[in-house]
Structure formats: C-alpha cells, structure tokens
PDB file of C-alpha atoms in Angstrom:
ATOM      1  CA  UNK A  10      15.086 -11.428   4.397  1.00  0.00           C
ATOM      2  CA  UNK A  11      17.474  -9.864   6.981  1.00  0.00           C
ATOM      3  CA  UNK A  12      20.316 -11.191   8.071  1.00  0.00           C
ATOM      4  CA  UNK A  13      22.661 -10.584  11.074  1.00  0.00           C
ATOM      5  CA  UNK A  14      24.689  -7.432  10.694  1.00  0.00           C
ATOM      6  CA  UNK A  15      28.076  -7.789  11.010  1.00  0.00           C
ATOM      7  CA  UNK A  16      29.146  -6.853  14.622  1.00  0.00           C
ATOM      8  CA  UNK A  17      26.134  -6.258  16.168  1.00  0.00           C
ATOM      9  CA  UNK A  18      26.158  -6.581  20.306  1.00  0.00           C
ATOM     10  CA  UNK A  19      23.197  -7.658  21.888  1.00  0.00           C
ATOM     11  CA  UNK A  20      22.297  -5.151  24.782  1.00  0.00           C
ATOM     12  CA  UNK A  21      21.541  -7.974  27.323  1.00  0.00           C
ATOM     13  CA  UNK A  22      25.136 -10.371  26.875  1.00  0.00           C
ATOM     14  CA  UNK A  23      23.175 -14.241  27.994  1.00  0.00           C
ATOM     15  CA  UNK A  24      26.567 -14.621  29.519  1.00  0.00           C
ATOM     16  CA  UNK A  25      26.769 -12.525  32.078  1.00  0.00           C
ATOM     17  CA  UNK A  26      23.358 -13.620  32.829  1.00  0.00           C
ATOM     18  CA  UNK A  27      24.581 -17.600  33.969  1.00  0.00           C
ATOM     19  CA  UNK A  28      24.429 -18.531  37.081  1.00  0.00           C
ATOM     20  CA  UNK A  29      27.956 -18.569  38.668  1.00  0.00           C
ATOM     21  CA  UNK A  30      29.718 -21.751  38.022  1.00  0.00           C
ATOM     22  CA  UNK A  31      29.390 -20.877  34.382  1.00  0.00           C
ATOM     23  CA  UNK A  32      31.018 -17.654  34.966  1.00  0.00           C
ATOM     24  CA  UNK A  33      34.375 -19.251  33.926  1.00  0.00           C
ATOM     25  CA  UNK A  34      33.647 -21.716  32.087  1.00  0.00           C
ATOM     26  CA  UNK A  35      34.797 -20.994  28.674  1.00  0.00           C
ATOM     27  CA  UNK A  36      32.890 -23.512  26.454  1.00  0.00           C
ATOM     28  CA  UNK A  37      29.357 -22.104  28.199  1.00  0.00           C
ATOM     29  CA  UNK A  38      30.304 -18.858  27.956  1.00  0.00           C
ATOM     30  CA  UNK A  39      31.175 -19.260  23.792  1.00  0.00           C
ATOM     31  CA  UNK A  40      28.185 -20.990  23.666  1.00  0.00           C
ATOM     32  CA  UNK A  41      26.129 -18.088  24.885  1.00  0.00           C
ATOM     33  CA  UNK A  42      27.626 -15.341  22.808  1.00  0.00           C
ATOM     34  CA  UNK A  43      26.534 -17.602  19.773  1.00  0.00           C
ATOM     35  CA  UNK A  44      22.895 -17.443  21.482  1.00  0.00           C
ATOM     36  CA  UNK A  45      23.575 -13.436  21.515  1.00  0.00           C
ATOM     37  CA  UNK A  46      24.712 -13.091  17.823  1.00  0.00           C
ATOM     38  CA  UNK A  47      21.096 -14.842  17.081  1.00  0.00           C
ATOM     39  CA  UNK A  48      19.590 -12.947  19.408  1.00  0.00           C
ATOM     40  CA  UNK A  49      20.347  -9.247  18.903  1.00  0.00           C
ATOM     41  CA  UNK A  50      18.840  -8.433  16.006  1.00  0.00           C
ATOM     42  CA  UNK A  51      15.789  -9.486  17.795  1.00  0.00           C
ATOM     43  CA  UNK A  52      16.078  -7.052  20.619  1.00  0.00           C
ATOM     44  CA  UNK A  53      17.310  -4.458  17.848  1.00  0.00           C
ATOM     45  CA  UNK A  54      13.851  -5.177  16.183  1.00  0.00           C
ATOM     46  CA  UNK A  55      11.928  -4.496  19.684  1.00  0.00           C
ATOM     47  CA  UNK A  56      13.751  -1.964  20.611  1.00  0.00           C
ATOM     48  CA  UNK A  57      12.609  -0.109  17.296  1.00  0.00           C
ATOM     49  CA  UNK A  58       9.284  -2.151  16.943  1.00  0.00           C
ATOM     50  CA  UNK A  59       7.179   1.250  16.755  1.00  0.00           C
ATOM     51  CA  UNK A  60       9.194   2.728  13.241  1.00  0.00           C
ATOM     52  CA  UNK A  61       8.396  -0.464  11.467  1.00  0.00           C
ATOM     53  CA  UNK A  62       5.101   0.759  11.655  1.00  0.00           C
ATOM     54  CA  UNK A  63       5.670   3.948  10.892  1.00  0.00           C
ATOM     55  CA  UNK A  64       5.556   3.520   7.007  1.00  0.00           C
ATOM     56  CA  UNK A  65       8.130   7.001   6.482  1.00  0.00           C
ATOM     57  CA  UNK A  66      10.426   4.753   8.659  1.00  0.00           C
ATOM     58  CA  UNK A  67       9.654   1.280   7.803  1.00  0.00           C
ATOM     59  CA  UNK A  68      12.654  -0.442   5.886  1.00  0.00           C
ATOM     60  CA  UNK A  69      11.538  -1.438   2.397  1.00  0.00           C
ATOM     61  CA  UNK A  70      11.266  -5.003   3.255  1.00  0.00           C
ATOM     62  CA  UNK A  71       8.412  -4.059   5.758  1.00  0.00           C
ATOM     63  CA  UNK A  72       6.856  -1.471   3.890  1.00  0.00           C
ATOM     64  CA  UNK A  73       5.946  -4.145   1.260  1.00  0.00           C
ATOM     65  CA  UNK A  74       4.282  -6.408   4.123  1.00  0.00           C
ATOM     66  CA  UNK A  75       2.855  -3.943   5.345  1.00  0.00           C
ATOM     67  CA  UNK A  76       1.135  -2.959   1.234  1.00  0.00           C
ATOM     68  CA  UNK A  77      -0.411  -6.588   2.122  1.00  0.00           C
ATOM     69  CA  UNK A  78      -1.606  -6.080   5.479  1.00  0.00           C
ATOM     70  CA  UNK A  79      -3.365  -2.804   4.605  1.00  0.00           C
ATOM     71  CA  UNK A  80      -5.166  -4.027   1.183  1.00  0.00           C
ATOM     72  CA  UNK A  81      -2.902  -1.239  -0.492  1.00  0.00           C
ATOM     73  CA  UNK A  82      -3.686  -1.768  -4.594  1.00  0.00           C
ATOM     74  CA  UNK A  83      -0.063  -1.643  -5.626  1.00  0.00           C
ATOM     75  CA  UNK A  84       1.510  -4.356  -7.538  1.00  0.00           C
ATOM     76  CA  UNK A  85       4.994  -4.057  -5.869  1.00  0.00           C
ATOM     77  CA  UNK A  86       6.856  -2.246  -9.047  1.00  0.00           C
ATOM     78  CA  UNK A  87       5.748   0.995  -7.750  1.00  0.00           C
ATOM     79  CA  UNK A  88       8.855   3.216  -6.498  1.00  0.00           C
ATOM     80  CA  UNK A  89       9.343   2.974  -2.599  1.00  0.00           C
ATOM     81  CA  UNK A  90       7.865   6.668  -1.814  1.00  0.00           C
ATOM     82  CA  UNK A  91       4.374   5.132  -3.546  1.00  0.00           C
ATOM     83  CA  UNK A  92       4.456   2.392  -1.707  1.00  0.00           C
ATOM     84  CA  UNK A  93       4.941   4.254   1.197  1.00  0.00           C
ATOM     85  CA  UNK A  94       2.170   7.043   0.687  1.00  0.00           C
ATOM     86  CA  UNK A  95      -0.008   3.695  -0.175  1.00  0.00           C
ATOM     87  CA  UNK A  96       0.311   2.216   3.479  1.00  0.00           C
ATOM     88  CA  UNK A  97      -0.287   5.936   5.213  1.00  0.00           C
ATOM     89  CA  UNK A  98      -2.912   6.610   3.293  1.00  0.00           C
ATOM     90  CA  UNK A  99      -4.479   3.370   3.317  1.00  0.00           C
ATOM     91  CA  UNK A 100      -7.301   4.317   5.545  1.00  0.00           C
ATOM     92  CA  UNK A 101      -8.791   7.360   4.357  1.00  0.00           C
ATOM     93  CA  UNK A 102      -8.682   5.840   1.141  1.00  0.00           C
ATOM     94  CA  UNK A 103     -10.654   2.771   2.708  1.00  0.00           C
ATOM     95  CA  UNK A 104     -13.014   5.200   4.164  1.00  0.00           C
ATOM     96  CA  UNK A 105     -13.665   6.947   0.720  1.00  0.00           C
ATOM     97  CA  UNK A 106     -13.952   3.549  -1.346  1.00  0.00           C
ATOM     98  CA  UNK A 107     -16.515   3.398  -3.817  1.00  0.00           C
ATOM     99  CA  UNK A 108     -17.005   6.774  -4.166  1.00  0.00           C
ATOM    100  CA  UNK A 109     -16.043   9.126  -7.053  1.00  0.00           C
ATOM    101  CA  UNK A 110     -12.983  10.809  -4.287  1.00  0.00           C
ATOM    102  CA  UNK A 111     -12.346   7.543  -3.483  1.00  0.00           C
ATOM    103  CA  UNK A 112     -11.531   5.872  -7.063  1.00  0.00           C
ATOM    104  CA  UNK A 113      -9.927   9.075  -8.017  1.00  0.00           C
ATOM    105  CA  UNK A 114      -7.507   8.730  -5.452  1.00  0.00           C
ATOM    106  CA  UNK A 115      -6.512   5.405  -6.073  1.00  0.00           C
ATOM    107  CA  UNK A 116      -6.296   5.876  -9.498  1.00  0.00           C
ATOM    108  CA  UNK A 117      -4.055   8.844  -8.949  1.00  0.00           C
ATOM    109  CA  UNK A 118      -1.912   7.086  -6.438  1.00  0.00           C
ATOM    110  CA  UNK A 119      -1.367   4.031  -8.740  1.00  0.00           C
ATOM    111  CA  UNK A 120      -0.306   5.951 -11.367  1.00  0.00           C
ATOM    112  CA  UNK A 121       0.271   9.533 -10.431  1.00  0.00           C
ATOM    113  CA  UNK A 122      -2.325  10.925 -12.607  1.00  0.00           C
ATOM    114  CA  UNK A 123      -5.669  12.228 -12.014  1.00  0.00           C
ATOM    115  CA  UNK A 124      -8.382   9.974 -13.997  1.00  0.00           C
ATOM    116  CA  UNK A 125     -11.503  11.405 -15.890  1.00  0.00           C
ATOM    117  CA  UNK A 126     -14.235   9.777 -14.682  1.00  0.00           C
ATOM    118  CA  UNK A 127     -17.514   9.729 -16.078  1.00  0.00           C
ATOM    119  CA  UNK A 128     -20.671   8.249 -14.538  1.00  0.00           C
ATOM    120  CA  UNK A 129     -24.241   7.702 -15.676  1.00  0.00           C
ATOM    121  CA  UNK A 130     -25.584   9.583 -12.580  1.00  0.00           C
ATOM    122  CA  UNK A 131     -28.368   6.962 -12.346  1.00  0.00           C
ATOM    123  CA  UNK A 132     -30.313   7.083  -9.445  1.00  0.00           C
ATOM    124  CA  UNK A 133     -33.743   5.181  -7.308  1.00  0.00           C
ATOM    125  CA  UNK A 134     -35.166   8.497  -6.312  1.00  0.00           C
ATOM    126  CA  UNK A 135     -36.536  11.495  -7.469  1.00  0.00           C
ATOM    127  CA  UNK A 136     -37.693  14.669  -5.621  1.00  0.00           C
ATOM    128  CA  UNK A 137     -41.107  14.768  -6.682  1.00  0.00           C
ATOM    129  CA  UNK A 138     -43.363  11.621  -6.850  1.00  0.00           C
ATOM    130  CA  UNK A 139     -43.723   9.486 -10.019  1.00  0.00           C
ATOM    131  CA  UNK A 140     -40.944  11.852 -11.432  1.00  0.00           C
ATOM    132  CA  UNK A 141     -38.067  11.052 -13.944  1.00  0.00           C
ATOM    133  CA  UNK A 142     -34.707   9.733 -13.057  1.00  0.00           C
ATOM    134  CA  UNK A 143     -31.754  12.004 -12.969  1.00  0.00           C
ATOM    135  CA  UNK A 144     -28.917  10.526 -15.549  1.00  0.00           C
ATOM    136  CA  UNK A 145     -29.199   7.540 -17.902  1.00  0.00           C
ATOM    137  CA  UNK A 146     -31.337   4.569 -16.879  1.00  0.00           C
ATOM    138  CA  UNK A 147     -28.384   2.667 -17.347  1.00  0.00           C
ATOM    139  CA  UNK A 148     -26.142   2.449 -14.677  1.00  0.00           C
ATOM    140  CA  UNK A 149     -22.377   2.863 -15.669  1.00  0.00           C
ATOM    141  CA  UNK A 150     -18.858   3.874 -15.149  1.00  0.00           C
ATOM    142  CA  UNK A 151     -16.100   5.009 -17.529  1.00  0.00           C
ATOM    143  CA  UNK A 152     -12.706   5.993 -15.934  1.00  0.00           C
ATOM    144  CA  UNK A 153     -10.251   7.528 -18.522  1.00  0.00           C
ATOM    145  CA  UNK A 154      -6.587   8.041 -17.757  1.00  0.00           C
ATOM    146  CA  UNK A 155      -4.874  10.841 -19.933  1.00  0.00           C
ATOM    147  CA  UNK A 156      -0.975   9.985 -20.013  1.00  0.00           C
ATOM    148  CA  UNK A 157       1.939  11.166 -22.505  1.00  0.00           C
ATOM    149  CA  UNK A 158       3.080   7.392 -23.371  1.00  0.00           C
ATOM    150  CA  UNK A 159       0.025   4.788 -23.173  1.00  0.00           C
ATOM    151  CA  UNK A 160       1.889   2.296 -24.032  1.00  0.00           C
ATOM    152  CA  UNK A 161       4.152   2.976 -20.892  1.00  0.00           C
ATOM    153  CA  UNK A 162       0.891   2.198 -18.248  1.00  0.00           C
ATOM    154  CA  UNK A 163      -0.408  -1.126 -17.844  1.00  0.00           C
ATOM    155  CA  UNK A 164      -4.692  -1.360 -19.161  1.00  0.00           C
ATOM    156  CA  UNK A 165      -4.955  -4.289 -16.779  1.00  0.00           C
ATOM    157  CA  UNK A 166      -3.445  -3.113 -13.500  1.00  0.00           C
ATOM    158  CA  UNK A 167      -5.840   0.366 -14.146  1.00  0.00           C
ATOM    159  CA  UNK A 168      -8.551  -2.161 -14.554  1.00  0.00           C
ATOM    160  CA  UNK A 169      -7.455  -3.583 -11.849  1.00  0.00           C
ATOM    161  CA  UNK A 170      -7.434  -0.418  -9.336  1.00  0.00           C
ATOM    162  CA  UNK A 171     -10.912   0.422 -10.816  1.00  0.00           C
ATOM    163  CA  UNK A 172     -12.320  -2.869 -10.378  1.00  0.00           C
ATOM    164  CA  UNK A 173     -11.153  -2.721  -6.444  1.00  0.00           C
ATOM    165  CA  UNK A 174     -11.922   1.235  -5.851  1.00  0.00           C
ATOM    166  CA  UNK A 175     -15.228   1.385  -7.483  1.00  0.00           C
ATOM    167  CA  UNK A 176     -18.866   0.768  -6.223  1.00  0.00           C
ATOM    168  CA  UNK A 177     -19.553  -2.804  -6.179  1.00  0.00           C
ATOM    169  CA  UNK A 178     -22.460  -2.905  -7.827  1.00  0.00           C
ATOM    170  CA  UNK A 179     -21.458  -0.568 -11.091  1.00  0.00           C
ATOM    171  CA  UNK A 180     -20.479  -2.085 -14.315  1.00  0.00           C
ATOM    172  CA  UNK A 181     -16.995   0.206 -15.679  1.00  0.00           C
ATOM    173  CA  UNK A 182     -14.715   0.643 -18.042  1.00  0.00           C
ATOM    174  CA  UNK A 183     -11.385   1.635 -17.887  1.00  0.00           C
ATOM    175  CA  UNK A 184      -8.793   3.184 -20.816  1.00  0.00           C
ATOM    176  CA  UNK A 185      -5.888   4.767 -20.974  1.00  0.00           C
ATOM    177  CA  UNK A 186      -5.540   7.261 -23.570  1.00  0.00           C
ATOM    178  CA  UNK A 187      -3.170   9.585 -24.849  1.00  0.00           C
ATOM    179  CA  UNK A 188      -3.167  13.406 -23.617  1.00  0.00           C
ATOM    180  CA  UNK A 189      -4.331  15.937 -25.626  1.00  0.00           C
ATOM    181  CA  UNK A 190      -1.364  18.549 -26.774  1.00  0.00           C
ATOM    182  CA  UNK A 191      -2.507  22.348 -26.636  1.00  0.00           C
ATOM    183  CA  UNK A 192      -2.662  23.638 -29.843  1.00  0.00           C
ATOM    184  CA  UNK A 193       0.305  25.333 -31.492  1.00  0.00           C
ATOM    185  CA  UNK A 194       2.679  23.077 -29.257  1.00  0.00           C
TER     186      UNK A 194
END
C-alpha cells in the first residue's frame, strides 16, 4: 500500500480555492491543508497516470496488479525485471498461446530456460485420401526443462505454466531434468 510521502504539496492548495470569507479564517484554512495532504498523492498519481501503465515504469506495487490484470503466469516470487517483461509481453504471448512458440515462451519466461518439447504430431488430415496419419495416433505432449539444480525449480509451477500455455485439448507432461554435462567437463 502507499502511503503519503512526507512533505508532499498538492499542486492545487483547496485553500486558496475558498470563497473569501474563509480567506482568513484560520481553523478553515487548517482544515483544508489536511484535505490537501490526503489529496496530493492523488493528483501526483494523475498527473503520472500514463507510467503506471507503462510496465518499465510501473512501481513494483503496480507491476504486480498489473501480472493479474494481464493473465501473466507468474507466481509473484519471480524477480521484478520478470515480472515486468511478463506484463509487456503479455499479449504476443496471448496471441501465440497454444502453440509450440507460444508454450516455449512461457516456459522460458517462467523460468529463463528454453524447454524441450516433444509432441506426437497427430493430426485429422492427410494429403491424399484414405491415407495414413502423420505422427502417433495418440495425441500427446511432453515438455522437458533441462536445468543445472532440479531440485532448485518447482515441478508444479512448470506444470502449471504448461497446463495454461498449452493446447486445450492435449494431454502433457511436464519434467524437469538435469542438464547434460559435455563430455570431458
């Protein structure tokens, strides 16, 4: 939550704004500047309403409102400079949902890895009539992410991100294994 910074001067004073016989009256004009301490970090807000939604100027505070207004899947941990590629990206990456690009990239932003991802490559055509199916008849999904320290990356929040990124109707799995060292290293 924000608060009232200390010092803060509202750039439209109520009490200069009272009709005259206020003008020296000193209880109406105290009362007022209390009005204006409440008030100013209102009109600071306006004044700079178009870089809260600018997520590289956003405080941190709004960025993370802004994660829920966008359908960002982040879980809040992330570090702020996620978060805020999450929001600016948000809509090519809803564009681009359900598709191989699409879980890729939200695998990738999650966790800052690129996932393997292997399909069945099942399809409900074929180019010549009464001709086999490309892939397995089984439709399927396995997303693989490669990482130093497994234990270190959650297997729930990359189900998670899989679950939301992938095509609705396509049955996945999701692990996180450990990366392969080049030999002689």
């Amino acid at each position: 939550m924000r608060g009232t910074p200390a010092g803060m001067a509202s750039p439209h004073p109520l009490g200069g704004q009272l009709p005259a016989v206020y003008a020296d009256d000193d209880f109406a004009q105290r009362f007022v500047e209390g009005l204006d301490v409440v008030l100013a970090p209102l009109f600071n807000v306006l004044d700079c309403l178009e870089s809260y939604f600018t997520p590289a100027l956003a405080p941190e505070d709004f960025v993370d409102w802004l994660t829920t207004w966008v359908g960002t899947e982040l879980d809040g941990t992330e570090p702020l400079a996620t978060r805020r590629r999450a929001v600016a990206t948000a809509v090519s990456l809803h564009r681009v949902r359900g598709t191989r690009h699409g879980l890729s990239e939200a695998v990738q932003l999650a966790f800052g890895v690129r996932p393997e991802i292997i399909e069945s490559g099942g399809a409900t055509w074929s180019r010549r009539p009464l001709g086999p199916f490309p892939g397995s008849p089984h439709p399927g999904l396995r997303v693989t992410l490669r990482v130093r320290d497994p234990s270190a990356v959650d297997p729930h929040r990359l189900h998670a991100v899989v679950a939301a990124a992938r095509p609705a109707h396509l049955p996945f799995a999701a692990e996180v294994t450990h990366l392969p060292t080049p030999e002689g290293t």
